[in-house]
Tab-separated table of C-alpha atoms and ligand atoms in Angstrom:
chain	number	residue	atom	x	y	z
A	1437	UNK	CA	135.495	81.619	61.642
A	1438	UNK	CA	137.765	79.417	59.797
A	1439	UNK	CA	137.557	75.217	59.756
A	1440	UNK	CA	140.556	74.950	62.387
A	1441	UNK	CA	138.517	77.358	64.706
A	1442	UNK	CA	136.497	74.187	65.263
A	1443	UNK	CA	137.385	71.208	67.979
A	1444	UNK	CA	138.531	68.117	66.482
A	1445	UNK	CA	136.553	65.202	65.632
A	1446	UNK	CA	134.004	63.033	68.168
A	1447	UNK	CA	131.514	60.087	68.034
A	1448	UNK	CA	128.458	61.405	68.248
A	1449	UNK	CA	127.463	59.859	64.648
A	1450	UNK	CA	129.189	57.296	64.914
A	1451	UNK	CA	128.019	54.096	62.721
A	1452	UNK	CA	124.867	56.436	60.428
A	1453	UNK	CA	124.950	56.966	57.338
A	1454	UNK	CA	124.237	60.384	56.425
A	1455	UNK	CA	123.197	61.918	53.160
A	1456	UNK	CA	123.462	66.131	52.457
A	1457	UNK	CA	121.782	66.888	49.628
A	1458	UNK	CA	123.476	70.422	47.765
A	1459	UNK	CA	126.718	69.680	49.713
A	1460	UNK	CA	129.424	70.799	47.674
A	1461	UNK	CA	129.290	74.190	49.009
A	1462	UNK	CA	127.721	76.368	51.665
A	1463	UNK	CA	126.091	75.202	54.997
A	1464	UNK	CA	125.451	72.111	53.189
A	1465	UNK	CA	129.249	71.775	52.915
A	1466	UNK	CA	129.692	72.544	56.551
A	1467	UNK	CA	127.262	70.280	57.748
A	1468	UNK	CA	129.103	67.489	55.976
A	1469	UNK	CA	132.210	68.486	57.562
A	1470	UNK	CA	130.820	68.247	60.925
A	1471	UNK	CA	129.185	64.894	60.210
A	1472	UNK	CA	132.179	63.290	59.264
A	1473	UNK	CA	133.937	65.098	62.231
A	1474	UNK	CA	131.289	62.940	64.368
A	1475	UNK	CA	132.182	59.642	62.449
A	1476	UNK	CA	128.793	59.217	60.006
A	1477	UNK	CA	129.894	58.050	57.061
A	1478	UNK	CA	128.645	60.974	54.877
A	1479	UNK	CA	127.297	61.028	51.185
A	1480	UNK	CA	128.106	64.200	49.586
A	1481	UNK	CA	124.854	65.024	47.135
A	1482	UNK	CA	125.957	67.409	44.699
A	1483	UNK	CA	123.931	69.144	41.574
A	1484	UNK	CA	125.520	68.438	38.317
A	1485	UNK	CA	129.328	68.800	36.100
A	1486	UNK	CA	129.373	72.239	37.447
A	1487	UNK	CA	129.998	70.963	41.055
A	1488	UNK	CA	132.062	68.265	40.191
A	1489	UNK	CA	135.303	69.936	41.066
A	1490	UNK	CA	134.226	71.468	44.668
A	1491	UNK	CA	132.571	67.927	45.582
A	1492	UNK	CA	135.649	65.891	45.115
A	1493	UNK	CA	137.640	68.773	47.288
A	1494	UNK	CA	135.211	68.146	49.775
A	1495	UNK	CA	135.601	64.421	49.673
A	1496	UNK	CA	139.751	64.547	49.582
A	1497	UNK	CA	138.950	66.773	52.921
A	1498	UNK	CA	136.557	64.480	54.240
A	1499	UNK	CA	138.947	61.941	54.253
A	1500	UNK	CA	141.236	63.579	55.747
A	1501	UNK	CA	139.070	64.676	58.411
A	1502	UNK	CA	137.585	61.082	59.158
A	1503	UNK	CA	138.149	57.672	59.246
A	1504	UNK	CA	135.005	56.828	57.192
A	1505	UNK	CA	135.444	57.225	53.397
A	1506	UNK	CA	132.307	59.596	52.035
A	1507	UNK	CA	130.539	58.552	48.650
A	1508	UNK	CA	129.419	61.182	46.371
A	1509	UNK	CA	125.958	61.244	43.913
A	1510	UNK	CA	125.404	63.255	41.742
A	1511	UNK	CA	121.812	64.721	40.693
A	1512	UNK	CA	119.132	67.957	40.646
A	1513	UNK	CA	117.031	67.719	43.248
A	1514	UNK	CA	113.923	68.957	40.757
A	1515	UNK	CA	114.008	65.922	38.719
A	1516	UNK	CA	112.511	62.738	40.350
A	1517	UNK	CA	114.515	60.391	38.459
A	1518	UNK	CA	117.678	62.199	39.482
A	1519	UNK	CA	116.528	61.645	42.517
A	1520	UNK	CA	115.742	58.017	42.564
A	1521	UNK	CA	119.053	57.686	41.294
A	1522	UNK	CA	121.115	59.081	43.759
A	1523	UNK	CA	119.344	57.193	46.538
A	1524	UNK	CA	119.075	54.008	44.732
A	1525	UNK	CA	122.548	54.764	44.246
A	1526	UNK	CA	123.521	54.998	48.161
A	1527	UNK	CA	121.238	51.857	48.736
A	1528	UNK	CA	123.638	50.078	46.148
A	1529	UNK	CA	127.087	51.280	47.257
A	1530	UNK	CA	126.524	51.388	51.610
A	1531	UNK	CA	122.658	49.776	51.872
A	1532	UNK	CA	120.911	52.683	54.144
A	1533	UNK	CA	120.029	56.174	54.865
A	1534	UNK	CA	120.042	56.656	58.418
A	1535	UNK	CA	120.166	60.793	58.187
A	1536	UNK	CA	118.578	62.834	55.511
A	1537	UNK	CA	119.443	66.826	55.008
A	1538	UNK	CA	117.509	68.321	52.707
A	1539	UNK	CA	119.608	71.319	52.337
A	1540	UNK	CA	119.827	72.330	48.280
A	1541	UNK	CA	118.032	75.273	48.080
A	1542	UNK	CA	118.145	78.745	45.368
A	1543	UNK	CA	117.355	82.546	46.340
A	1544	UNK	CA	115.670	84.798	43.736
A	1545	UNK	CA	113.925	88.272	44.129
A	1546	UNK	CA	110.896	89.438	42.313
A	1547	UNK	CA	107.850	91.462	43.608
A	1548	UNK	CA	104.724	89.558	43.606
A	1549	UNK	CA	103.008	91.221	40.767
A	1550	UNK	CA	106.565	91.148	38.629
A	1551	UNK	CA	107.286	87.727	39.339
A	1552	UNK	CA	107.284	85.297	36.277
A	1553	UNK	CA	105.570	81.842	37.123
A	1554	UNK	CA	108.626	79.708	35.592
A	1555	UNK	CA	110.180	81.254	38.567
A	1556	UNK	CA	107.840	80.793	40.817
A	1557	UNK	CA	107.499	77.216	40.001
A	1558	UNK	CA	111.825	76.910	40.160
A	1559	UNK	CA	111.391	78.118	43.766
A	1560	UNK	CA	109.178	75.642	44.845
A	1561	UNK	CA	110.665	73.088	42.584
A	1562	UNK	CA	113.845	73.090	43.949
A	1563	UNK	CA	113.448	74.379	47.467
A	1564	UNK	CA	110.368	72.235	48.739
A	1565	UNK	CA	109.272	69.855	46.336
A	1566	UNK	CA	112.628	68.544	46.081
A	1567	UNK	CA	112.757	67.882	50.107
A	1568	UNK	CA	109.104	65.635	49.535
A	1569	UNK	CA	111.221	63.546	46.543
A	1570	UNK	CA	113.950	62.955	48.851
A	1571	UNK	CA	112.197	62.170	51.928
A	1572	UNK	CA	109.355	59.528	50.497
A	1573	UNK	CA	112.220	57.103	49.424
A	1574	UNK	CA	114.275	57.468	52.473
A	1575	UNK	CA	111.452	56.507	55.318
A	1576	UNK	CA	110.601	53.388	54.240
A	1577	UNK	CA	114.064	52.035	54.994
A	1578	UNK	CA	114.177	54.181	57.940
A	1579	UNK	CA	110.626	52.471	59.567
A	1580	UNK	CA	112.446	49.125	58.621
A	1581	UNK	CA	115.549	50.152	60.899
A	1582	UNK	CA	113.228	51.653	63.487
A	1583	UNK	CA	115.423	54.849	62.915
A	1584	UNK	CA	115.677	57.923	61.727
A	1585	UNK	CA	116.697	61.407	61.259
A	1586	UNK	CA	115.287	63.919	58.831
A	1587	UNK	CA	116.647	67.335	58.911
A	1588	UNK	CA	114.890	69.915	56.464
A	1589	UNK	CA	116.917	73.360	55.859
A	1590	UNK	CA	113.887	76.475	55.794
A	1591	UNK	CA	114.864	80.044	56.557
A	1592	UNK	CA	113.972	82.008	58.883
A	1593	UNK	CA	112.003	83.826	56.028
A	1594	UNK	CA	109.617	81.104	55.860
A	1595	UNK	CA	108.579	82.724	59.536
A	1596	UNK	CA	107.964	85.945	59.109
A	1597	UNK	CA	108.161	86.255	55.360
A	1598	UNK	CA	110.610	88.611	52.954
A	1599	UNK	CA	109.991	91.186	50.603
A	1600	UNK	CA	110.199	90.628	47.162
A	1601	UNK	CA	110.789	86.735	48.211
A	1602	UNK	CA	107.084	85.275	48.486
A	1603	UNK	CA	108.179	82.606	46.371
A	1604	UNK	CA	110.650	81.401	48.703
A	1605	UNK	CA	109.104	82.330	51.759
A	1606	UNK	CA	106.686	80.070	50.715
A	1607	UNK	CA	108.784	77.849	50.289
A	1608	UNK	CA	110.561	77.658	53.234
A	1609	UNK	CA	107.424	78.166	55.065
A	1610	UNK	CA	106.064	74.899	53.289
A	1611	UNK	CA	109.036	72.905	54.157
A	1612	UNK	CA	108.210	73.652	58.340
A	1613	UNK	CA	104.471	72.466	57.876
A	1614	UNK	CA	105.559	69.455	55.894
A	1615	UNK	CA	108.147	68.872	58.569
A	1616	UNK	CA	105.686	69.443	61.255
A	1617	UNK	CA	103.314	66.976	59.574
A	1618	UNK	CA	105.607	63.908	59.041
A	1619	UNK	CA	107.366	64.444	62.806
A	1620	UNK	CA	103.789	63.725	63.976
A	1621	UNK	CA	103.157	61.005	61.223
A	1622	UNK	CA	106.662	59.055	61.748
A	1623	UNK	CA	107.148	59.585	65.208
A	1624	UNK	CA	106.239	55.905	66.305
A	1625	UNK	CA	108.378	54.057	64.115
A	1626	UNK	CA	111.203	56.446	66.026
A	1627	UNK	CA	112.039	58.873	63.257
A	1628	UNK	CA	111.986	62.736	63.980
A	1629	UNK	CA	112.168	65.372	61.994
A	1630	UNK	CA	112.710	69.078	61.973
A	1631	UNK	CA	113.872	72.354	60.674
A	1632	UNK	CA	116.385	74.470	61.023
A	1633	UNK	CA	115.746	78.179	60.070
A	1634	UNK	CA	119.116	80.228	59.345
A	1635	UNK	CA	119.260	83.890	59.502
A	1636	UNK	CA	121.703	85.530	57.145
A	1637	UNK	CA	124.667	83.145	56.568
A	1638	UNK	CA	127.706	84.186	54.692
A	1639	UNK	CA	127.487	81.708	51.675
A	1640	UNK	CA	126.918	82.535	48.109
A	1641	UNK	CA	123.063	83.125	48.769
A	1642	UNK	CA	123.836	86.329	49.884
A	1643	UNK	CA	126.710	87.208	47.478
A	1644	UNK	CA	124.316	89.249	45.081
A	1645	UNK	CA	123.027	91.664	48.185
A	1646	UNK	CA	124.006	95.318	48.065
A	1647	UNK	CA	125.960	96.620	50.744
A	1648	UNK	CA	123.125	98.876	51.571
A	1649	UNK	CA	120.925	95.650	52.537
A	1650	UNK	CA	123.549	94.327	54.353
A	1651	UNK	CA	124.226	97.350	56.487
A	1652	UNK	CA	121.289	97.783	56.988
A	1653	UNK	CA	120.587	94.081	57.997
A	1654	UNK	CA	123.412	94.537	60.082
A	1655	UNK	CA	122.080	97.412	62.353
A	1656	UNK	CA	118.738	95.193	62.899
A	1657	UNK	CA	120.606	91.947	64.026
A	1658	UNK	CA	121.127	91.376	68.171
A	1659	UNK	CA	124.369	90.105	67.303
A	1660	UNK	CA	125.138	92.599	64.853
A	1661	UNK	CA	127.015	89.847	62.358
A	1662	UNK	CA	125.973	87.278	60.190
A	1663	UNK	CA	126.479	83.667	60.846
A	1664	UNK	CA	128.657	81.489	58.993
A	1665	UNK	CA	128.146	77.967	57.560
A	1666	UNK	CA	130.386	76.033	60.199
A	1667	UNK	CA	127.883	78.031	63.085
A	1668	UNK	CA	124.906	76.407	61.607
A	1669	UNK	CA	126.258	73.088	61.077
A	1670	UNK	CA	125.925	72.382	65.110
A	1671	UNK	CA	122.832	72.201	65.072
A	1672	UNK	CA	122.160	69.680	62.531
A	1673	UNK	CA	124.881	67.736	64.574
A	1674	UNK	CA	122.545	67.841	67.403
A	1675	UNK	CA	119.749	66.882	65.861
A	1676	UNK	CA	121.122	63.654	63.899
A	1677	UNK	CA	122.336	62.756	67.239
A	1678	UNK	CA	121.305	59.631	69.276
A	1679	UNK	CA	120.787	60.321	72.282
A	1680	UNK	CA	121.688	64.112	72.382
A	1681	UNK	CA	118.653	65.318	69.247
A	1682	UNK	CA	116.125	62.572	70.643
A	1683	UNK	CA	113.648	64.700	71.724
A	1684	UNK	CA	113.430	67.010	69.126
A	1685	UNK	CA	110.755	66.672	66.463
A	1686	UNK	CA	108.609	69.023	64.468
A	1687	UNK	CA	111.083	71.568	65.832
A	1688	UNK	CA	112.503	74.870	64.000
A	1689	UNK	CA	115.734	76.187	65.601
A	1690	UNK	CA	117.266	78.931	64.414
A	1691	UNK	CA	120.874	79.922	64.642
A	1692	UNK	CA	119.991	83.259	63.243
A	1693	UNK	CA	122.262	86.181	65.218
A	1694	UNK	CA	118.747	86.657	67.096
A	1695	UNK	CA	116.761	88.253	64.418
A	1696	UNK	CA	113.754	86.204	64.518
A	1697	UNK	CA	112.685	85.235	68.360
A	1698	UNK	CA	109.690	82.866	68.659
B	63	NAP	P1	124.623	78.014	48.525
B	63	NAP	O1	126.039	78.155	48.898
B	63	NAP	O2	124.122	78.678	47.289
B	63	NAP	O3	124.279	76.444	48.493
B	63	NAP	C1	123.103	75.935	47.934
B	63	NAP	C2	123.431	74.568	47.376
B	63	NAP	O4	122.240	73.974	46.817
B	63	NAP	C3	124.460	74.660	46.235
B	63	NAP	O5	125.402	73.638	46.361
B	63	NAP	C4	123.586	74.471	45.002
B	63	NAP	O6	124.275	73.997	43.865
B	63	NAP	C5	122.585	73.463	45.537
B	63	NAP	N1	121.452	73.395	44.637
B	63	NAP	C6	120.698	74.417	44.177
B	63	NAP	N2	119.785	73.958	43.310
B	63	NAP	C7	119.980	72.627	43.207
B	63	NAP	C8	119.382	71.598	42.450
B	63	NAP	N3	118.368	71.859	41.612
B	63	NAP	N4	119.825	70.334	42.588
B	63	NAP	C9	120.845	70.055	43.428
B	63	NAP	N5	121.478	70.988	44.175
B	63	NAP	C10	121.043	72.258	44.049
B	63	NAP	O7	123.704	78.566	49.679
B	63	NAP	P2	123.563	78.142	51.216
B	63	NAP	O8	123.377	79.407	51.941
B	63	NAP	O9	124.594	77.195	51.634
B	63	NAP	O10	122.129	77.418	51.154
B	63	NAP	C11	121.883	76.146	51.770
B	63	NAP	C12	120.457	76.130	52.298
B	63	NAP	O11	120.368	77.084	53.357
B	63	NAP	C13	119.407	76.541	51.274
B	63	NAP	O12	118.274	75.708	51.399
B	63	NAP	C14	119.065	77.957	51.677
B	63	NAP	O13	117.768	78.327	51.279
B	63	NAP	C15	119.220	77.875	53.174
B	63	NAP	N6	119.399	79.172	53.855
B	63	NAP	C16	120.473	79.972	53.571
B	63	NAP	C17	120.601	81.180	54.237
B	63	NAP	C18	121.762	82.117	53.980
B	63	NAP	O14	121.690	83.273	54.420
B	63	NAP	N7	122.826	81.684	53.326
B	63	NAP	C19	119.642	81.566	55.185
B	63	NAP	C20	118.580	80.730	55.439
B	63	NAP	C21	118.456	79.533	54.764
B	63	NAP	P3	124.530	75.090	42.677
B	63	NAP	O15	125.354	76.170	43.279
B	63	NAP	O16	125.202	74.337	41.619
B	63	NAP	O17	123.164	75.566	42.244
């Protein structure tokens, strides 16, 4: 599926503010796309130097795309003060956070008994920690507004688990209970928030799989393909939206070719 595949732009966002955290690539690229395709103005969060290149391509297409102009930050999600800055950063430059995606995320494999805590810890750091930084400064400005949309990328993984991947399984599973537990806790000042739970998208995350795994991942699959980025990105869409995503909260959907059915 390639980017002109998709129709063209709508209004669905339009007027939020929308921050993507680990957006200079991936489904976090393709969610940005298809924010700014709905008019939110959309911050582009993106890790560090390394990124630096593929975030201002993004931003040029952005641009081109919409009629808002997208800001970029730059910061690791493990380290608070990164993260303070890049939302103090957004409160400078536009003055609110009306949409959070918590999409940065990293993929490792270890068995249990082989796996080094360091990388443990990274998995956890980055994957579900990081989605607690972001979130407690974004909801107090979204209670003041009375809005708010908080969109947490898990896995499908965090479900029903993965081998050699209990680090990440937890996390993912850790991001749907702390999802579940601040829909319920922010639901009266109008905020929701939920998950959505990918099945094997074609991004870099998969790029160091053997073709065995895939084939084989393949054959299990309803659909018998994987997704791509701009098939995920829909959803989010639909979720940030006001009035379409309203009654979603504490929700996981899964655009996952039908692998996991709950
Ligand atoms: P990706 O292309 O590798 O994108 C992940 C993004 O997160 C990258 O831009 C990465 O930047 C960024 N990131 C990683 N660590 C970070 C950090 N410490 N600080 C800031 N940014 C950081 O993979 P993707 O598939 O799009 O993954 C997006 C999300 O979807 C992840 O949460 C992933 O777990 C989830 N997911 C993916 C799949 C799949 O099959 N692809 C399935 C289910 C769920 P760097 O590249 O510089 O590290």
């Amino acid at each position: 599926m390639k980017e002109s595949d998709i129709p063209g732009k709508s209004s669905l966002l339009m007027g939020k503010v929308a921050l993507v955290t680990g957006a200079s690539q991936g489904i976090g690229r393709a969610i940005a796309i298809a924010f700014q395709r709905e008019g939110a103005q959309v911050v582009v969060h993106y890790k560090g130097s390394e990124n630096r290149k593929d975030a201002e391509n993004l931003k040029v297409e952005l641009e081109r795309l919409g009629d808002t102009s997208p800001l970029l930050v730059q910061g690791d999600v493990t380290i608070e003060d990164d993260v303070k800055k890049a939302v103090d950063s957004v409160m400078d430059k536009i003055g609110r956070i009306d949409i959070l995606v918590n999409n940065a995320g990293v993929l490792s494999q270890y068995e249990v008994h082989k796996m080094p805590v360091d990388e443990w810890d990274r998995i956890i750091g980055t994957n579900l920690r990081s989605v607690f930084l972001f979130t407690r400064l974004v909801v107090p400005g979204m209670i003041e507004r009375k809005w708010g949309r908080i969109i947490n990328i898990a896995s499908q993984l965090g479900q029903i688990g993965g081998e050699e991947m209990a680090h990440y399984s937890a996390s993912k599973a850790g991001i749907i209970g702390f999802t579940k537990s601040i829909a319920r806790e922010l639901g009266k000042h109008n905020i929701t928030a939920n998950c959505i739970a990918p099945g094997p998208i074609e991004t870099d995350m998969l790029k160091e799989e053997t073709d065995e795994w895939r084939n084989s991942k393949l054959s299990e699959l309803p659909l018998k393909r994987f997704g791509y980025p701009e098939e995920v990105a829909p959803t989010a869409v639909l979720l940030a939206s006001d009035p379409r995503g309203n009654l979603y909260t504490g929700q996981t959907l899964g655009p996952n070719s039908g692998d996991v059915m709950l």
